[in-house]
Coordinates of C-alpha atoms and ligand atoms in Angstrom, one line a residue:
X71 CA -4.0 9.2 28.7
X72 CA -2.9 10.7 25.4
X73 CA -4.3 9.6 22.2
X74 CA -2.2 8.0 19.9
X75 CA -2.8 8.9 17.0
X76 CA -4.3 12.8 16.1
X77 CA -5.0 12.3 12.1
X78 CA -6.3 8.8 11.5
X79 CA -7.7 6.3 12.7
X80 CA -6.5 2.7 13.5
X81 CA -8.5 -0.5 14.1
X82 CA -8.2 -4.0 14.0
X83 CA -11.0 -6.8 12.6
X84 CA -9.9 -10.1 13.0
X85 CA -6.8 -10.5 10.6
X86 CA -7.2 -7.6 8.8
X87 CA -5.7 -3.4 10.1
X88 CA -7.8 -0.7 9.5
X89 CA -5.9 3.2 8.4
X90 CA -8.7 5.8 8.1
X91 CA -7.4 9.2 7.2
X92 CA -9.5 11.4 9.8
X93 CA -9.5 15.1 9.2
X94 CA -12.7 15.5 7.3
X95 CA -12.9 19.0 7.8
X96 CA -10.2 19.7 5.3
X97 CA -11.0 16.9 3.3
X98 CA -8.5 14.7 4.8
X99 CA -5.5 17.4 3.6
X100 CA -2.3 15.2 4.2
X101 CA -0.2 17.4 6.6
X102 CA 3.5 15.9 7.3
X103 CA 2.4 14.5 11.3
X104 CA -0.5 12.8 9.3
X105 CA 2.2 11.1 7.4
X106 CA 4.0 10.4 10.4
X107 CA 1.3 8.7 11.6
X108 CA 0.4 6.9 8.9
X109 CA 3.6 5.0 8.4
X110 CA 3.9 4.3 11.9
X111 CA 0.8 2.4 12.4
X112 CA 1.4 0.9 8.6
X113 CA 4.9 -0.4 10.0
X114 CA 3.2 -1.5 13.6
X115 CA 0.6 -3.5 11.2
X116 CA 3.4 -5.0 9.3
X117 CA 5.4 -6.0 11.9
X118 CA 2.3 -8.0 13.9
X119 CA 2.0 -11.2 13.6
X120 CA -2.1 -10.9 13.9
X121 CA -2.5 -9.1 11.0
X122 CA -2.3 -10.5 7.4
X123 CA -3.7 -7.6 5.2
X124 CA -3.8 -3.4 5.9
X125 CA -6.8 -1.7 4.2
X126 CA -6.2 2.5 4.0
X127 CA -9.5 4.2 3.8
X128 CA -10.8 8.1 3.2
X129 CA -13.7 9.3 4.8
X130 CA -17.1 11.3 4.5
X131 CA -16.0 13.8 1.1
X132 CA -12.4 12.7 0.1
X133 CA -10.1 9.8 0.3
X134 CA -7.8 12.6 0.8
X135 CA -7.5 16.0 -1.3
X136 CA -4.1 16.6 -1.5
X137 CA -1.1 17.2 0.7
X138 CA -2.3 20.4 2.9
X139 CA -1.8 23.9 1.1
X140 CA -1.6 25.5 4.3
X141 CA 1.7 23.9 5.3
X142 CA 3.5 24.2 2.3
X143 CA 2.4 27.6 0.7
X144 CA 5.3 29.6 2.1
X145 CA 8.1 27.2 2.4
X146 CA 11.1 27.9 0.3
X147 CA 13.3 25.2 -1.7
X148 CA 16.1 24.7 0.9
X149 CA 13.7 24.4 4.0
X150 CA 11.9 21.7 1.7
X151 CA 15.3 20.1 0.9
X152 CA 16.1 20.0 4.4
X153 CA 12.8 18.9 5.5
X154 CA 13.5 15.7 3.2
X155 CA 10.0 14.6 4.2
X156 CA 9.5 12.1 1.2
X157 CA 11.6 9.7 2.7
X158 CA 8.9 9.1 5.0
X159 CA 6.7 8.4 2.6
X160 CA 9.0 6.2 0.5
X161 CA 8.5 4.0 3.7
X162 CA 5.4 3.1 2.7
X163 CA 7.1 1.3 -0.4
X164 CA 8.7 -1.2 2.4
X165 CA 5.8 -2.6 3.4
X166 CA 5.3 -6.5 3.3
X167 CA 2.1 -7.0 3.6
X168 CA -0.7 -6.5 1.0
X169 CA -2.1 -2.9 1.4
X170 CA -5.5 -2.4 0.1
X171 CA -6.5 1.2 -0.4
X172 CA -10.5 1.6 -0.4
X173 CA -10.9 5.1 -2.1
X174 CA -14.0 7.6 -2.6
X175 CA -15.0 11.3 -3.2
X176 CA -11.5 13.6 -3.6
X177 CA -8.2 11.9 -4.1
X178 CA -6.3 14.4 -5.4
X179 CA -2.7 15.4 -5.4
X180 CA -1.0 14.0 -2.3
X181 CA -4.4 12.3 -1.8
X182 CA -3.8 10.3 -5.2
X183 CA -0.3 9.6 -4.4
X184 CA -1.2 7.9 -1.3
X185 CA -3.6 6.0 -3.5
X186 CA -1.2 5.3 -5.3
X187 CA 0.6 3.9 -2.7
X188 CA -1.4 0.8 -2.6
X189 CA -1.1 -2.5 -3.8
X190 CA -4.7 -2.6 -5.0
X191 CA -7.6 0.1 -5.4
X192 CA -11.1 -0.3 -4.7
X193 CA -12.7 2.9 -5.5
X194 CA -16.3 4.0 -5.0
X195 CA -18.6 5.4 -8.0
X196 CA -18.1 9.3 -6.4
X197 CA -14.2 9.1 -6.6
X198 CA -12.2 12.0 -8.4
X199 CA -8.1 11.5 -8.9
X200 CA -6.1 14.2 -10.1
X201 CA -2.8 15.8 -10.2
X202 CA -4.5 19.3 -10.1
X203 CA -0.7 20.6 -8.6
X204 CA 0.3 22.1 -12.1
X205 CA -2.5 24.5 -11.6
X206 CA -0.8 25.5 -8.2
X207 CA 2.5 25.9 -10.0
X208 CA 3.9 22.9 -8.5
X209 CA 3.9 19.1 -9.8
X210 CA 3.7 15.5 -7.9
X211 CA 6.5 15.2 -5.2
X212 CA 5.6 12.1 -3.6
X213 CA 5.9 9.5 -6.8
X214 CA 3.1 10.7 -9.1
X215 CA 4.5 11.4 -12.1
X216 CA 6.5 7.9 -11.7
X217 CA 4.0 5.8 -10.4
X218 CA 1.1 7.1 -12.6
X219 CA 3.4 6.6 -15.9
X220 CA 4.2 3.2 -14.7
X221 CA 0.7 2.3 -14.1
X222 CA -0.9 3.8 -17.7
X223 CA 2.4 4.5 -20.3
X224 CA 3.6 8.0 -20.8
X225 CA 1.5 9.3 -23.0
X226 CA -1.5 8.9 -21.0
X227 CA 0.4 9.7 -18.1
X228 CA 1.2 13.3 -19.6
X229 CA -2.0 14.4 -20.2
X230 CA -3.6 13.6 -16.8
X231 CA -0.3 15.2 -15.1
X232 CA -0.4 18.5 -17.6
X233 CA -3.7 19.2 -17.8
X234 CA -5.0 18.7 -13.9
X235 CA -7.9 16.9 -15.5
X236 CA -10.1 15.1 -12.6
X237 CA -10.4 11.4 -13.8
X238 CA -13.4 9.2 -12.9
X239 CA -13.4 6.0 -11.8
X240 CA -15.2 4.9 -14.9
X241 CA -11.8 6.1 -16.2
X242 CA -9.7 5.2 -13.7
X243 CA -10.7 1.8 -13.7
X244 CA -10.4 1.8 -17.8
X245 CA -6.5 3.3 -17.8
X246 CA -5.4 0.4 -15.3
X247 CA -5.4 2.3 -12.0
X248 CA -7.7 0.9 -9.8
X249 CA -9.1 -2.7 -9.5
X250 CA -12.7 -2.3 -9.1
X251 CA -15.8 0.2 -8.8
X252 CA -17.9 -0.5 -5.8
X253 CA -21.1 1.4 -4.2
X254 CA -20.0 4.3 -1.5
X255 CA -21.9 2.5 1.0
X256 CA -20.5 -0.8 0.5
X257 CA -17.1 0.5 -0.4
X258 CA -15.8 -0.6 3.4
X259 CA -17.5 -3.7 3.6
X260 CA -16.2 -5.1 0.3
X261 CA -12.6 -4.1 0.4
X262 CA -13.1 -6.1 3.8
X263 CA -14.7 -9.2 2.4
X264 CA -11.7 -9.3 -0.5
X265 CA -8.8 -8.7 2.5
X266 CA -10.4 -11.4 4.2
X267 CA -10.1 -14.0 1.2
X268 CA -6.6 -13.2 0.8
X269 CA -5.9 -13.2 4.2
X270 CA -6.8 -17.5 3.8
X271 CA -3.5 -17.9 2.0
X272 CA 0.2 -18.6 3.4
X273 CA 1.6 -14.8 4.5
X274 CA 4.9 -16.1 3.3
X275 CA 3.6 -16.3 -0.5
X276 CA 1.8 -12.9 0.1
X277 CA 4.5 -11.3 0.7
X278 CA 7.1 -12.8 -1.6
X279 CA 4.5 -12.5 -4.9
X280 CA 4.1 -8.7 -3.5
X281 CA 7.9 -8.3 -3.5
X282 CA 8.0 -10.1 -7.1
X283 CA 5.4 -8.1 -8.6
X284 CA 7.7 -4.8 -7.3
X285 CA 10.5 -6.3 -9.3
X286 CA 8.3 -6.6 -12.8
X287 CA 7.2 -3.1 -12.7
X288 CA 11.1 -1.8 -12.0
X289 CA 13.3 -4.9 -13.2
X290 CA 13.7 -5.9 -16.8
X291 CA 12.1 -9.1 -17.5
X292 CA 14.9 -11.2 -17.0
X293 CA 16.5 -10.0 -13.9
X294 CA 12.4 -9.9 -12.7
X295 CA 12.2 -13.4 -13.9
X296 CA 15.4 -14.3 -11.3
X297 CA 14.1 -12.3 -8.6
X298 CA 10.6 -14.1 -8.9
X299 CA 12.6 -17.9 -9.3
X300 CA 15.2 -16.8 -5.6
X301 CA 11.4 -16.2 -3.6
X302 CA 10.0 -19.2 -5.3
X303 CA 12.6 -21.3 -4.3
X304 CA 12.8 -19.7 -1.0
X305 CA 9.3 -20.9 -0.6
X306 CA 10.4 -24.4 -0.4
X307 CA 11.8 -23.8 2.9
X308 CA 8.5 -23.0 4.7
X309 CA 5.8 -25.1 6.4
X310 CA 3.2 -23.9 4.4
X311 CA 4.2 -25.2 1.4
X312 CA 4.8 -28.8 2.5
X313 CA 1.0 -28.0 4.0
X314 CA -0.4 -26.9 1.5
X315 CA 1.2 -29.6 -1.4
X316 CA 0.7 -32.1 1.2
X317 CA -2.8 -31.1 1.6
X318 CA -3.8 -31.1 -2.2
X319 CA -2.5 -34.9 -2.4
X320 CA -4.3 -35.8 1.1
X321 CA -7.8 -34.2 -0.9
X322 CA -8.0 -31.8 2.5
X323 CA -8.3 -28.4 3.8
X324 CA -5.0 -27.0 4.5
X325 CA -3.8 -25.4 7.8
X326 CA -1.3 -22.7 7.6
X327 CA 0.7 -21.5 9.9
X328 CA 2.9 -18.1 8.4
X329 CA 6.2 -20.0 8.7
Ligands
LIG927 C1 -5.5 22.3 2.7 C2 -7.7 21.9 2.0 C3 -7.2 21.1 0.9 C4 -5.7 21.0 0.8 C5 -9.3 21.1 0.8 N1 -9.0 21.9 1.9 N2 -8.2 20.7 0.2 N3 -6.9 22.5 2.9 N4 -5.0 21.6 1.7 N5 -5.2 20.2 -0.1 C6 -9.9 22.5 2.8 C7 -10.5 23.8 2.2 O1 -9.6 24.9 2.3 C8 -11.8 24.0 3.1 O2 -11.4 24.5 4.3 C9 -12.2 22.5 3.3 O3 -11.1 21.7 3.0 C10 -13.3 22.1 2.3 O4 -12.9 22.3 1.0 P1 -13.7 23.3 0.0 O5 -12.7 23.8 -1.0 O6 -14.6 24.2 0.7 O7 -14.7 22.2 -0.7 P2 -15.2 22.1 -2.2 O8 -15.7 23.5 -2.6 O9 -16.2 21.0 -2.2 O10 -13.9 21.8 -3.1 C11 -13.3 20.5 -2.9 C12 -11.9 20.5 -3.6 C13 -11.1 21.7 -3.2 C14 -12.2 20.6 -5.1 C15 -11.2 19.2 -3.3 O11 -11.0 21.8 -1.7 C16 -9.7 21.7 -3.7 O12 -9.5 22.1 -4.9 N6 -8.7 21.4 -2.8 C17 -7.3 21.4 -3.2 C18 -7.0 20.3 -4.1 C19 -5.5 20.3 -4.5 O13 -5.1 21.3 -5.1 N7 -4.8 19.3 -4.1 C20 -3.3 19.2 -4.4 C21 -2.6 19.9 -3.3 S1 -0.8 19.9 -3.6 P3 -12.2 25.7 4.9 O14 -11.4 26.0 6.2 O15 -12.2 26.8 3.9 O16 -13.6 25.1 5.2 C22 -0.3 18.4 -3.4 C23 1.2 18.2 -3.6 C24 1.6 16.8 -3.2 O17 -1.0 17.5 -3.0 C25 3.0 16.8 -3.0 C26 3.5 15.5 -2.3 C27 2.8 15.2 -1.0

């Protein structure tokens, strides 16, 4: 029987779908069928009714350090072009469900991205990010330079981006990017204990405050605030609200259902 999957590794515990990155040998370099793989079992997670959160995790040395030199070192601009291979990756960016990226050792380049990627970042003590592609005569392809700006303002932005810098958590955590620094060893076990707690509440509002939190960081205010008032309303068409308002005046435990 052939394996599914080559360059990660997918699990399940209880509502929650596991993503480890799984080449350790190179550090977890992100080649493109990694990628592949990657948004396919993303999209499988997303579109199972079991699952409420996805956590992406590195391994051993690296969360990931960088998309893989090896493939890319001789390509030329029109086999890149026609390649188009960030659309796969822009995939990622469809995803419903809260993703939760738990992050140590190397996260670098396409690594970071991936990060980056995530709705929220635990990172452990170890972890590096950096865009060190400038010093390979290259830049971000797969949404650094845009997502890092957004997350930290352009100024800051710049001088991670020109430099090639290696940031720390310590800083990392300080500029906005991550959510929280947590002991290697525990780094797993945590990120699970925090998807589990929000795996308690409605999937419905999950996924619509995801979608409206999308909508601040692109939107201007005002068309974010009518985005945000369409999914609120929306809201009032599902079971779980009734349960849940239901339950608040009843003084009990609500039971959701995800419809
Ligand atoms: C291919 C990589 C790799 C990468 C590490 N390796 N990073 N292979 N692509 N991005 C391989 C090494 O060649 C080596 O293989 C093995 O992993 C262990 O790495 P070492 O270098 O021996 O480890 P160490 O000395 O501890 O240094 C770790 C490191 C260094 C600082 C992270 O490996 C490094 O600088 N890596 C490249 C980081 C980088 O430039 N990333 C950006 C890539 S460009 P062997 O076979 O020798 O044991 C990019 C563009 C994104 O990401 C565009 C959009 C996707």
């Amino acid at each position: 029987m052939s394996k599914e999957y080559t360059f990660i590794e997918v699990s399940n515990q209880a509502s929650i779908g596991i993503i480890k990155l799984n080449r350790p040998n190179v550090l977890n370099a992100i080649n493109r069928p990694m990628v592949t793989e990657i948004v396919k079992a993303t999209e499988a997670f997303d579109r199972d009714d079991s699952v409420k959160v996805i956590i992406l995790a590195g391994n051993g040395r690296a969360f990931a350090a960088g998309a893989d030199i090896d493939e890319m070192a001789e390509a030329g601009a029109i086999e890149m072009e026609l390649l188009n291979q960030f659309t796969e990756w822009d995939r990622l960016a469809w995803v419903k469900k809260p993703i939760i990226g738990a992050v140590q050792g190397f996260a670098l380049g396409g690594g970071f991205e991936l990060a980056l990627c995530c709705d929220v970042l635990f990172a452990a003590h170890d972890t590096e990010f950096g865009f060190p592609e400038v010093g390979l005569g290259v830049m971000p392809g797969a949404g650094g330079t845009q997502r890092l700006t957004k997350l930290m303002g352009k100024s800051k932005a710049m001088e991670w981006l020109l430099t090639g810098d290696r940031m720390s958590a310590q800083e990392a955590l300080h500029h906005g990017v991550i959510n929280r620094i947590i002991a290697k060893e525990l780094l797993l076990e945590e990120t699970l204990k925090f998807a589990h707690k929000i795996a308690q509440q409605p999937s419905l509002s999950l996924r619509l405050i995801k979608e409206s939190v999308y909508k601040a960081v692109d939107y201007s205010i005002y068309e974010g605030m009518q985005y945000e008032r369409k999914n609120f309303y929306l809201l009032f068409a599902s079971h779980d609200q009734k349960e849940g308002m239901r339950a608040f005046r009843e003084k009990r435990k609500p039971n959701f259902k995800g419809e």
